[in-house]
């Protein structure tokens, strides 16, 4: 059984889970059925003409034109189909028959004495019905998933629209100057996504920014501010295709700082989660310092777990990042030593 991957969501890599792509199929054991009704008129004379071990062929009939198949036969009196009692019905389990072979038929339907005492004989006549089920080969078919909607609503497309709004600059009413680069944006969008931007642009912190043509952003790289705006407008992180892992990790560290600066908790947690999954000897010390400074408890635990091995700790202590940890976050280093001492 093969599952098809969900389609790509485009050039913007969303951190959210993909929408639920539901499909279903069925393995079908198909069958063709039919029946033939045979009447015995003049039973007493037929019995005399056909003693035990003798037979006469009925008229031919066919269900499914195949030279071989798996057939199942069920015999019943035509007025007793619903009763299905053992004395009035014979059942042959599924068997393989080949057309033209001498294996057709069913040698024991009902004993003669039982038939004559059953009350089925009326005016020296009775009628039986032969139901035949012909099994087909197994097939796989598409199926409708139970409860699947008749109308499939596509995923929300507002991120693409807002991204186009950001890139096009239409209606932008505020600009930011970041280390020589200028970015245009929309006050209402920024305020809706960040309490800090809300206070900066509409609250007591604005200090004339409503009329100023450009707001200066210090202590942040232009590419980090660009990624911050991208997340504000699309709720997703920018593609990092082609970027080496070390560069991607450093970018995520900077973005976590920016998220904390503008009180964007969702972005901060996304960055924290990414850093937890990319801890190694060269990054664990700087990541631990970052986690301590920005109160990322989950990220701190991940770093402590990585450093629990004495051998791993020795390797990390030889890196420049460990020296940075000792100088910038002595409290984190003390906490690490305490945890190692407990073990």
mmCIF file of C-alpha atoms in Angstrom:
data_model
loop_
_atom_site.group_PDB
_atom_site.id
_atom_site.type_symbol
_atom_site.label_atom_id
_atom_site.label_comp_id
_atom_site.label_asym_id
_atom_site.label_seq_id
_atom_site.Cartn_x
_atom_site.Cartn_y
_atom_site.Cartn_z
ATOM 1 C CA UNK A 1 0.000 0.000 0.000
ATOM 2 C CA UNK A 2 1.524 3.331 -1.005
ATOM 3 C CA UNK A 3 0.685 6.745 0.370
ATOM 4 C CA UNK A 4 1.086 9.810 -1.806
ATOM 5 C CA UNK A 5 2.891 12.759 -0.236
ATOM 6 C CA UNK A 6 0.791 15.895 0.246
ATOM 7 C CA UNK A 7 1.418 18.619 -2.355
ATOM 8 C CA UNK A 8 3.909 21.380 -1.716
ATOM 9 C CA UNK A 9 2.557 24.557 -0.149
ATOM 10 C CA UNK A 10 4.698 26.814 -2.328
ATOM 11 C CA UNK A 11 7.907 28.799 -1.857
ATOM 12 C CA UNK A 12 7.090 29.810 1.716
ATOM 13 C CA UNK A 13 7.945 27.062 4.209
ATOM 14 C CA UNK A 14 5.194 27.033 6.823
ATOM 15 C CA UNK A 15 6.186 25.772 10.267
ATOM 16 C CA UNK A 16 2.610 24.710 10.987
ATOM 17 C CA UNK A 17 1.414 21.195 10.344
ATOM 18 C CA UNK A 18 0.122 20.378 6.913
ATOM 19 C CA UNK A 19 -3.668 20.227 6.571
ATOM 20 C CA UNK A 20 -5.244 16.777 6.767
ATOM 21 C CA UNK A 21 -5.078 15.102 3.366
ATOM 22 C CA UNK A 22 -7.621 12.279 3.537
ATOM 23 C CA UNK A 23 -7.825 9.448 1.060
ATOM 24 C CA UNK A 24 -9.264 5.956 1.143
ATOM 25 C CA UNK A 25 -9.249 2.780 -0.894
ATOM 26 C CA UNK A 26 -10.910 -0.621 -0.721
ATOM 27 C CA UNK A 27 -9.711 -4.144 -1.489
ATOM 28 C CA UNK A 28 -12.747 -5.701 -3.113
ATOM 29 C CA UNK A 29 -13.428 -9.426 -3.357
ATOM 30 C CA UNK A 30 -15.979 -9.131 -6.144
ATOM 31 C CA UNK A 31 -18.545 -11.732 -7.085
ATOM 32 C CA UNK A 32 -21.233 -12.343 -9.707
ATOM 33 C CA UNK A 33 -24.396 -14.163 -8.695
ATOM 34 C CA UNK A 34 -27.372 -15.760 -10.401
ATOM 35 C CA UNK A 35 -29.877 -18.550 -9.925
ATOM 36 C CA UNK A 36 -31.706 -21.230 -11.847
ATOM 37 C CA UNK A 37 -35.157 -22.627 -10.958
ATOM 38 C CA UNK A 38 -35.791 -26.314 -11.716
ATOM 39 C CA UNK A 39 -39.246 -27.931 -11.404
ATOM 40 C CA UNK A 40 -39.755 -31.703 -11.082
ATOM 41 C CA UNK A 41 -43.155 -32.529 -12.596
ATOM 42 C CA UNK A 42 -44.341 -36.114 -12.000
ATOM 43 C CA UNK A 43 -42.050 -37.007 -9.155
ATOM 44 C CA UNK A 44 -43.255 -40.594 -8.726
ATOM 45 C CA UNK A 45 -42.617 -41.471 -12.373
ATOM 46 C CA UNK A 46 -39.240 -39.646 -12.297
ATOM 47 C CA UNK A 47 -38.233 -41.663 -9.236
ATOM 48 C CA UNK A 48 -39.005 -44.914 -11.000
ATOM 49 C CA UNK A 49 -37.101 -43.875 -14.122
ATOM 50 C CA UNK A 50 -34.068 -42.619 -12.202
ATOM 51 C CA UNK A 51 -33.044 -44.982 -9.386
ATOM 52 C CA UNK A 52 -30.215 -44.061 -7.009
ATOM 53 C CA UNK A 53 -26.999 -43.282 -8.831
ATOM 54 C CA UNK A 54 -28.752 -42.143 -12.011
ATOM 55 C CA UNK A 55 -29.466 -38.602 -13.120
ATOM 56 C CA UNK A 56 -30.788 -36.474 -15.952
ATOM 57 C CA UNK A 57 -29.301 -33.145 -16.925
ATOM 58 C CA UNK A 58 -31.308 -29.929 -16.599
ATOM 59 C CA UNK A 59 -31.224 -27.316 -19.316
ATOM 60 C CA UNK A 60 -27.849 -25.496 -19.293
ATOM 61 C CA UNK A 61 -27.487 -22.124 -17.622
ATOM 62 C CA UNK A 62 -24.528 -19.854 -17.042
ATOM 63 C CA UNK A 63 -23.320 -17.257 -14.528
ATOM 64 C CA UNK A 64 -20.253 -15.314 -15.686
ATOM 65 C CA UNK A 65 -18.654 -16.534 -18.877
ATOM 66 C CA UNK A 66 -15.377 -17.872 -17.546
ATOM 67 C CA UNK A 67 -13.658 -21.191 -18.239
ATOM 68 C CA UNK A 68 -12.586 -21.489 -14.585
ATOM 69 C CA UNK A 69 -13.622 -19.794 -11.388
ATOM 70 C CA UNK A 70 -14.388 -20.227 -7.714
ATOM 71 C CA UNK A 71 -18.055 -21.211 -7.462
ATOM 72 C CA UNK A 72 -20.362 -21.528 -4.494
ATOM 73 C CA UNK A 73 -23.727 -23.331 -4.795
ATOM 74 C CA UNK A 74 -26.771 -23.115 -2.578
ATOM 75 C CA UNK A 75 -29.890 -25.232 -3.152
ATOM 76 C CA UNK A 76 -33.313 -24.626 -1.640
ATOM 77 C CA UNK A 77 -36.963 -25.327 -2.244
ATOM 78 C CA UNK A 78 -38.360 -22.401 -4.101
ATOM 79 C CA UNK A 79 -41.038 -21.733 -1.480
ATOM 80 C CA UNK A 80 -38.676 -22.256 1.416
ATOM 81 C CA UNK A 81 -35.737 -19.973 0.614
ATOM 82 C CA UNK A 82 -36.125 -17.976 3.825
ATOM 83 C CA UNK A 83 -36.415 -20.984 6.168
ATOM 84 C CA UNK A 84 -32.909 -22.354 5.470
ATOM 85 C CA UNK A 85 -33.384 -25.498 7.571
ATOM 86 C CA UNK A 86 -30.872 -28.305 7.229
ATOM 87 C CA UNK A 87 -33.455 -30.840 5.979
ATOM 88 C CA UNK A 88 -34.675 -28.585 3.213
ATOM 89 C CA UNK A 89 -31.463 -26.989 1.907
ATOM 90 C CA UNK A 90 -28.078 -28.173 0.784
ATOM 91 C CA UNK A 91 -25.039 -25.910 0.803
ATOM 92 C CA UNK A 92 -21.745 -26.451 -0.992
ATOM 93 C CA UNK A 93 -18.808 -24.413 0.297
ATOM 94 C CA UNK A 94 -16.647 -22.489 -2.130
ATOM 95 C CA UNK A 95 -14.817 -24.794 -4.552
ATOM 96 C CA UNK A 96 -12.869 -24.438 -7.764
ATOM 97 C CA UNK A 97 -14.538 -25.847 -10.881
ATOM 98 C CA UNK A 98 -13.277 -25.990 -14.449
ATOM 99 C CA UNK A 99 -15.733 -25.751 -17.288
ATOM 100 C CA UNK A 100 -16.148 -29.073 -19.074
ATOM 101 C CA UNK A 101 -14.897 -31.192 -16.188
ATOM 102 C CA UNK A 102 -17.013 -33.887 -14.527
ATOM 103 C CA UNK A 103 -17.161 -32.060 -11.199
ATOM 104 C CA UNK A 104 -20.318 -30.035 -11.714
ATOM 105 C CA UNK A 105 -23.319 -30.489 -9.484
ATOM 106 C CA UNK A 106 -24.030 -31.615 -5.933
ATOM 107 C CA UNK A 107 -24.510 -35.303 -5.231
ATOM 108 C CA UNK A 108 -26.562 -35.034 -2.021
ATOM 109 C CA UNK A 109 -29.353 -32.502 -1.862
ATOM 110 C CA UNK A 110 -31.917 -34.211 0.334
ATOM 111 C CA UNK A 111 -32.673 -37.828 1.114
ATOM 112 C CA UNK A 112 -35.638 -39.297 -0.755
ATOM 113 C CA UNK A 113 -37.503 -40.311 2.427
ATOM 114 C CA UNK A 114 -37.042 -36.866 3.940
ATOM 115 C CA UNK A 115 -38.316 -35.268 0.760
ATOM 116 C CA UNK A 116 -41.463 -37.400 0.650
ATOM 117 C CA UNK A 117 -42.220 -36.707 4.327
ATOM 118 C CA UNK A 118 -41.483 -33.000 4.182
ATOM 119 C CA UNK A 119 -44.732 -31.843 2.674
ATOM 120 C CA UNK A 120 -42.854 -30.233 -0.195
ATOM 121 C CA UNK A 121 -44.456 -32.547 -2.755
ATOM 122 C CA UNK A 122 -47.629 -30.978 -4.063
ATOM 123 C CA UNK A 123 -49.584 -32.690 -6.847
ATOM 124 C CA UNK A 124 -46.576 -34.984 -7.332
ATOM 125 C CA UNK A 125 -44.382 -31.911 -8.093
ATOM 126 C CA UNK A 126 -41.753 -29.769 -6.372
ATOM 127 C CA UNK A 127 -39.438 -26.912 -7.372
ATOM 128 C CA UNK A 128 -35.894 -26.166 -6.270
ATOM 129 C CA UNK A 129 -33.732 -23.141 -6.789
ATOM 130 C CA UNK A 130 -29.965 -23.252 -7.373
ATOM 131 C CA UNK A 131 -28.135 -20.041 -6.362
ATOM 132 C CA UNK A 132 -24.624 -19.692 -7.762
ATOM 133 C CA UNK A 133 -21.995 -17.191 -6.612
ATOM 134 C CA UNK A 134 -18.921 -16.803 -8.821
ATOM 135 C CA UNK A 135 -15.971 -15.220 -7.029
ATOM 136 C CA UNK A 136 -13.874 -12.744 -9.000
ATOM 137 C CA UNK A 137 -10.256 -11.775 -8.453
ATOM 138 C CA UNK A 138 -9.275 -9.254 -5.786
ATOM 139 C CA UNK A 139 -9.203 -5.639 -6.949
ATOM 140 C CA UNK A 140 -8.232 -2.338 -5.358
ATOM 141 C CA UNK A 141 -10.572 0.596 -5.811
ATOM 142 C CA UNK A 142 -10.708 4.209 -4.684
ATOM 143 C CA UNK A 143 -13.215 4.724 -1.918
ATOM 144 C CA UNK A 144 -14.880 7.680 -0.271
ATOM 145 C CA UNK A 145 -13.544 8.204 3.243
ATOM 146 C CA UNK A 146 -16.398 7.960 5.769
ATOM 147 C CA UNK A 147 -17.504 11.455 6.648
ATOM 148 C CA UNK A 148 -15.451 13.060 3.873
ATOM 149 C CA UNK A 149 -16.939 16.421 2.826
ATOM 150 C CA UNK A 150 -18.496 16.902 -0.578
ATOM 151 C CA UNK A 151 -16.645 20.214 -0.911
ATOM 152 C CA UNK A 152 -12.924 20.276 -0.087
ATOM 153 C CA UNK A 153 -11.993 23.707 1.231
ATOM 154 C CA UNK A 154 -8.369 24.626 0.388
ATOM 155 C CA UNK A 155 -5.955 25.813 3.101
ATOM 156 C CA UNK A 156 -6.078 29.450 4.124
ATOM 157 C CA UNK A 157 -4.337 31.676 1.592
ATOM 158 C CA UNK A 158 -4.065 34.848 3.669
ATOM 159 C CA UNK A 159 -0.291 34.357 4.249
ATOM 160 C CA UNK A 160 0.352 34.582 0.503
ATOM 161 C CA UNK A 161 -1.794 37.728 0.229
ATOM 162 C CA UNK A 162 -0.126 39.450 3.169
ATOM 163 C CA UNK A 163 3.315 38.448 1.923
ATOM 164 C CA UNK A 164 2.502 40.090 -1.417
ATOM 165 C CA UNK A 165 1.300 43.161 0.500
ATOM 166 C CA UNK A 166 4.610 43.319 2.387
ATOM 167 C CA UNK A 167 6.748 42.865 -0.725
ATOM 168 C CA UNK A 168 4.690 45.263 -2.850
ATOM 169 C CA UNK A 169 4.569 47.990 -0.227
ATOM 170 C CA UNK A 170 1.044 49.057 -1.211
ATOM 171 C CA UNK A 171 -0.541 51.092 1.586
ATOM 172 C CA UNK A 172 2.614 50.988 3.738
ATOM 173 C CA UNK A 173 2.568 53.772 6.324
ATOM 174 C CA UNK A 174 5.750 53.220 8.327
ATOM 175 C CA UNK A 175 9.385 52.585 7.436
ATOM 176 C CA UNK A 176 12.272 51.187 9.446
ATOM 177 C CA UNK A 177 15.974 51.890 9.078
ATOM 178 C CA UNK A 178 18.175 48.895 10.007
ATOM 179 C CA UNK A 179 21.955 49.254 9.502
ATOM 180 C CA UNK A 180 21.637 51.145 6.230
ATOM 181 C CA UNK A 181 18.638 49.208 4.874
ATOM 182 C CA UNK A 182 15.052 50.456 4.781
ATOM 183 C CA UNK A 183 11.898 48.363 5.219
ATOM 184 C CA UNK A 184 8.325 49.502 4.601
ATOM 185 C CA UNK A 185 5.440 48.031 6.576
ATOM 186 C CA UNK A 186 1.876 48.605 7.803
ATOM 187 C CA UNK A 187 1.300 49.886 11.318
ATOM 188 C CA UNK A 188 -1.931 47.991 11.923
ATOM 189 C CA UNK A 189 -0.403 44.654 10.922
ATOM 190 C CA UNK A 190 2.621 45.146 13.165
ATOM 191 C CA UNK A 191 0.495 46.297 16.104
ATOM 192 C CA UNK A 192 -1.859 43.330 15.743
ATOM 193 C CA UNK A 193 1.011 40.850 15.864
ATOM 194 C CA UNK A 194 3.305 42.373 18.505
ATOM 195 C CA UNK A 195 2.435 44.132 21.786
ATOM 196 C CA UNK A 196 5.742 45.984 21.573
ATOM 197 C CA UNK A 197 5.044 47.306 18.074
ATOM 198 C CA UNK A 198 1.554 48.235 19.261
ATOM 199 C CA UNK A 199 2.977 50.325 22.065
ATOM 200 C CA UNK A 200 5.677 51.758 19.789
ATOM 201 C CA UNK A 201 3.312 52.805 17.015
ATOM 202 C CA UNK A 202 0.069 53.627 18.837
ATOM 203 C CA UNK A 203 0.833 53.826 22.558
ATOM 204 C CA UNK A 204 2.751 56.138 24.851
ATOM 205 C CA UNK A 205 6.047 54.856 23.407
ATOM 206 C CA UNK A 206 5.391 56.263 19.946
ATOM 207 C CA UNK A 207 7.067 59.643 20.685
ATOM 208 C CA UNK A 208 6.181 61.165 17.372
ATOM 209 C CA UNK A 209 6.676 58.077 15.250
ATOM 210 C CA UNK A 210 3.257 58.702 13.692
ATOM 211 C CA UNK A 211 4.672 61.588 11.712
ATOM 212 C CA UNK A 212 8.296 60.515 11.389
ATOM 213 C CA UNK A 213 9.202 59.009 8.008
ATOM 214 C CA UNK A 214 11.589 56.400 9.417
ATOM 215 C CA UNK A 215 12.068 54.529 12.693
ATOM 216 C CA UNK A 216 15.598 53.535 13.621
ATOM 217 C CA UNK A 217 16.141 49.904 14.734
ATOM 218 C CA UNK A 218 19.425 49.357 16.568
ATOM 219 C CA UNK A 219 21.150 46.151 17.597
ATOM 220 C CA UNK A 220 19.685 43.976 14.869
ATOM 221 C CA UNK A 221 20.923 42.707 11.505
ATOM 222 C CA UNK A 222 18.848 43.662 8.430
ATOM 223 C CA UNK A 223 18.291 40.028 7.438
ATOM 224 C CA UNK A 224 16.977 39.263 10.931
ATOM 225 C CA UNK A 225 14.526 42.176 10.791
ATOM 226 C CA UNK A 226 13.465 41.022 7.332
ATOM 227 C CA UNK A 227 12.765 37.531 8.714
ATOM 228 C CA UNK A 228 10.851 39.082 11.603
ATOM 229 C CA UNK A 229 8.611 41.012 9.203
ATOM 230 C CA UNK A 230 8.140 37.908 7.086
ATOM 231 C CA UNK A 231 6.856 35.984 10.124
ATOM 232 C CA UNK A 232 4.610 38.861 11.188
ATOM 233 C CA UNK A 233 2.891 38.860 7.786
ATOM 234 C CA UNK A 234 2.840 35.126 7.010
ATOM 235 C CA UNK A 235 3.162 33.287 10.359
ATOM 236 C CA UNK A 236 5.943 31.204 8.790
ATOM 237 C CA UNK A 237 9.714 31.228 8.633
ATOM 238 C CA UNK A 238 11.596 32.103 5.486
ATOM 239 C CA UNK A 239 13.141 29.367 3.358
ATOM 240 C CA UNK A 240 16.729 28.531 4.329
ATOM 241 C CA UNK A 241 17.441 26.396 1.253
ATOM 242 C CA UNK A 242 21.116 26.429 0.358
ATOM 243 C CA UNK A 243 22.125 27.826 3.752
ATOM 244 C CA UNK A 244 24.629 25.719 5.686
ATOM 245 C CA UNK A 245 23.428 24.306 8.998
ATOM 246 C CA UNK A 246 25.754 26.508 11.072
ATOM 247 C CA UNK A 247 24.434 29.625 9.335
ATOM 248 C CA UNK A 248 20.828 28.510 9.782
ATOM 249 C CA UNK A 249 21.406 27.885 13.498
ATOM 250 C CA UNK A 250 22.975 31.313 13.954
ATOM 251 C CA UNK A 251 20.066 32.929 12.107
ATOM 252 C CA UNK A 252 17.594 31.110 14.356
ATOM 253 C CA UNK A 253 19.477 32.339 17.441
ATOM 254 C CA UNK A 254 19.252 35.947 16.231
ATOM 255 C CA UNK A 255 15.579 35.524 15.370
ATOM 256 C CA UNK A 256 14.858 34.178 18.860
ATOM 257 C CA UNK A 257 16.398 37.340 20.321
ATOM 258 C CA UNK A 258 14.243 39.485 18.027
ATOM 259 C CA UNK A 259 11.115 37.526 18.946
ATOM 260 C CA UNK A 260 11.806 38.065 22.640
ATOM 261 C CA UNK A 261 12.497 41.757 22.031
ATOM 262 C CA UNK A 262 9.098 42.295 20.392
ATOM 263 C CA UNK A 263 7.203 39.876 22.670
ATOM 264 C CA UNK A 264 6.261 37.459 19.886
ATOM 265 C CA UNK A 265 5.937 34.295 21.932
ATOM 266 C CA UNK A 266 4.924 31.953 19.125
ATOM 267 C CA UNK A 267 7.957 32.879 17.025
ATOM 268 C CA UNK A 268 10.155 32.567 20.094
ATOM 269 C CA UNK A 269 8.922 29.038 20.780
ATOM 270 C CA UNK A 270 9.393 28.035 17.147
ATOM 271 C CA UNK A 271 13.008 29.217 17.273
ATOM 272 C CA UNK A 272 13.511 27.479 20.605
ATOM 273 C CA UNK A 273 12.197 24.210 19.167
ATOM 274 C CA UNK A 274 14.453 24.450 16.120
ATOM 275 C CA UNK A 275 17.505 25.085 18.256
ATOM 276 C CA UNK A 276 16.660 22.078 20.444
ATOM 277 C CA UNK A 277 16.875 19.888 17.336
ATOM 278 C CA UNK A 278 20.242 21.297 16.172
ATOM 279 C CA UNK A 279 22.428 21.141 19.264
ATOM 280 C CA UNK A 280 25.999 19.968 18.729
ATOM 281 C CA UNK A 281 29.448 20.439 20.248
ATOM 282 C CA UNK A 282 30.054 23.733 18.446
ATOM 283 C CA UNK A 283 26.702 25.360 19.295
ATOM 284 C CA UNK A 284 25.592 23.991 22.671
ATOM 285 C CA UNK A 285 27.494 26.537 24.802
ATOM 286 C CA UNK A 286 26.237 29.622 22.935
ATOM 287 C CA UNK A 287 22.746 28.106 22.789
ATOM 288 C CA UNK A 288 22.768 27.531 26.563
ATOM 289 C CA UNK A 289 23.834 31.130 27.151
ATOM 290 C CA UNK A 290 21.059 32.328 24.850
ATOM 291 C CA UNK A 291 18.473 30.155 26.599
ATOM 292 C CA UNK A 292 19.504 31.496 29.997
ATOM 293 C CA UNK A 293 19.416 35.141 28.919
ATOM 294 C CA UNK A 294 15.985 34.868 27.255
ATOM 295 C CA UNK A 295 14.316 32.506 29.750
ATOM 296 C CA UNK A 296 13.908 29.517 27.405
ATOM 297 C CA UNK A 297 13.519 26.694 29.904
ATOM 298 C CA UNK A 298 12.920 23.950 27.352
ATOM 299 C CA UNK A 299 16.037 24.923 25.424
ATOM 300 C CA UNK A 300 18.085 24.947 28.635
ATOM 301 C CA UNK A 301 16.950 21.413 29.470
ATOM 302 C CA UNK A 302 17.920 20.247 25.979
ATOM 303 C CA UNK A 303 21.420 21.704 26.426
ATOM 304 C CA UNK A 304 21.820 20.110 29.867
ATOM 305 C CA UNK A 305 20.749 16.761 28.446
ATOM 306 C CA UNK A 306 23.362 17.070 25.690
ATOM 307 C CA UNK A 307 26.104 17.902 28.220
ATOM 308 C CA UNK A 308 25.333 15.124 30.710
ATOM 309 C CA UNK A 309 28.172 12.970 29.341
ATOM 310 C CA UNK A 310 31.622 13.825 30.845
ATOM 311 C CA UNK A 311 33.242 13.066 27.484
ATOM 312 C CA UNK A 312 30.882 15.485 25.691
ATOM 313 C CA UNK A 313 31.461 18.143 28.337
ATOM 314 C CA UNK A 314 35.232 17.874 27.881
ATOM 315 C CA UNK A 315 34.861 18.489 24.141
ATOM 316 C CA UNK A 316 32.574 21.487 24.681
ATOM 317 C CA UNK A 317 34.883 23.038 27.263
ATOM 318 C CA UNK A 318 37.574 23.241 24.587
ATOM 319 C CA UNK A 319 35.435 25.488 22.361
ATOM 320 C CA UNK A 320 35.293 29.305 22.254
ATOM 321 C CA UNK A 321 31.564 29.059 22.925
ATOM 322 C CA UNK A 322 32.213 27.682 26.406
ATOM 323 C CA UNK A 323 34.355 30.728 27.237
ATOM 324 C CA UNK A 324 31.508 32.920 26.049
ATOM 325 C CA UNK A 325 29.117 30.973 28.298
ATOM 326 C CA UNK A 326 31.351 31.445 31.326
ATOM 327 C CA UNK A 327 31.545 35.227 30.768
ATOM 328 C CA UNK A 328 27.993 36.009 29.629
ATOM 329 C CA UNK A 329 25.931 33.526 31.664
ATOM 330 C CA UNK A 330 27.786 32.366 34.786
ATOM 331 C CA UNK A 331 24.420 31.440 36.362
ATOM 332 C CA UNK A 332 23.769 28.923 33.567
ATOM 333 C CA UNK A 333 27.256 27.454 34.005
ATOM 334 C CA UNK A 334 26.704 27.160 37.772
ATOM 335 C CA UNK A 335 23.352 25.434 37.171
ATOM 336 C CA UNK A 336 25.039 23.035 34.756
ATOM 337 C CA UNK A 337 27.741 22.161 37.285
ATOM 338 C CA UNK A 338 25.103 21.604 39.966
ATOM 339 C CA UNK A 339 23.164 19.189 37.784
ATOM 340 C CA UNK A 340 26.299 17.251 36.892
ATOM 341 C CA UNK A 341 27.281 17.050 40.555
ATOM 342 C CA UNK A 342 23.879 15.567 41.441
ATOM 343 C CA UNK A 343 24.516 12.718 39.030
#
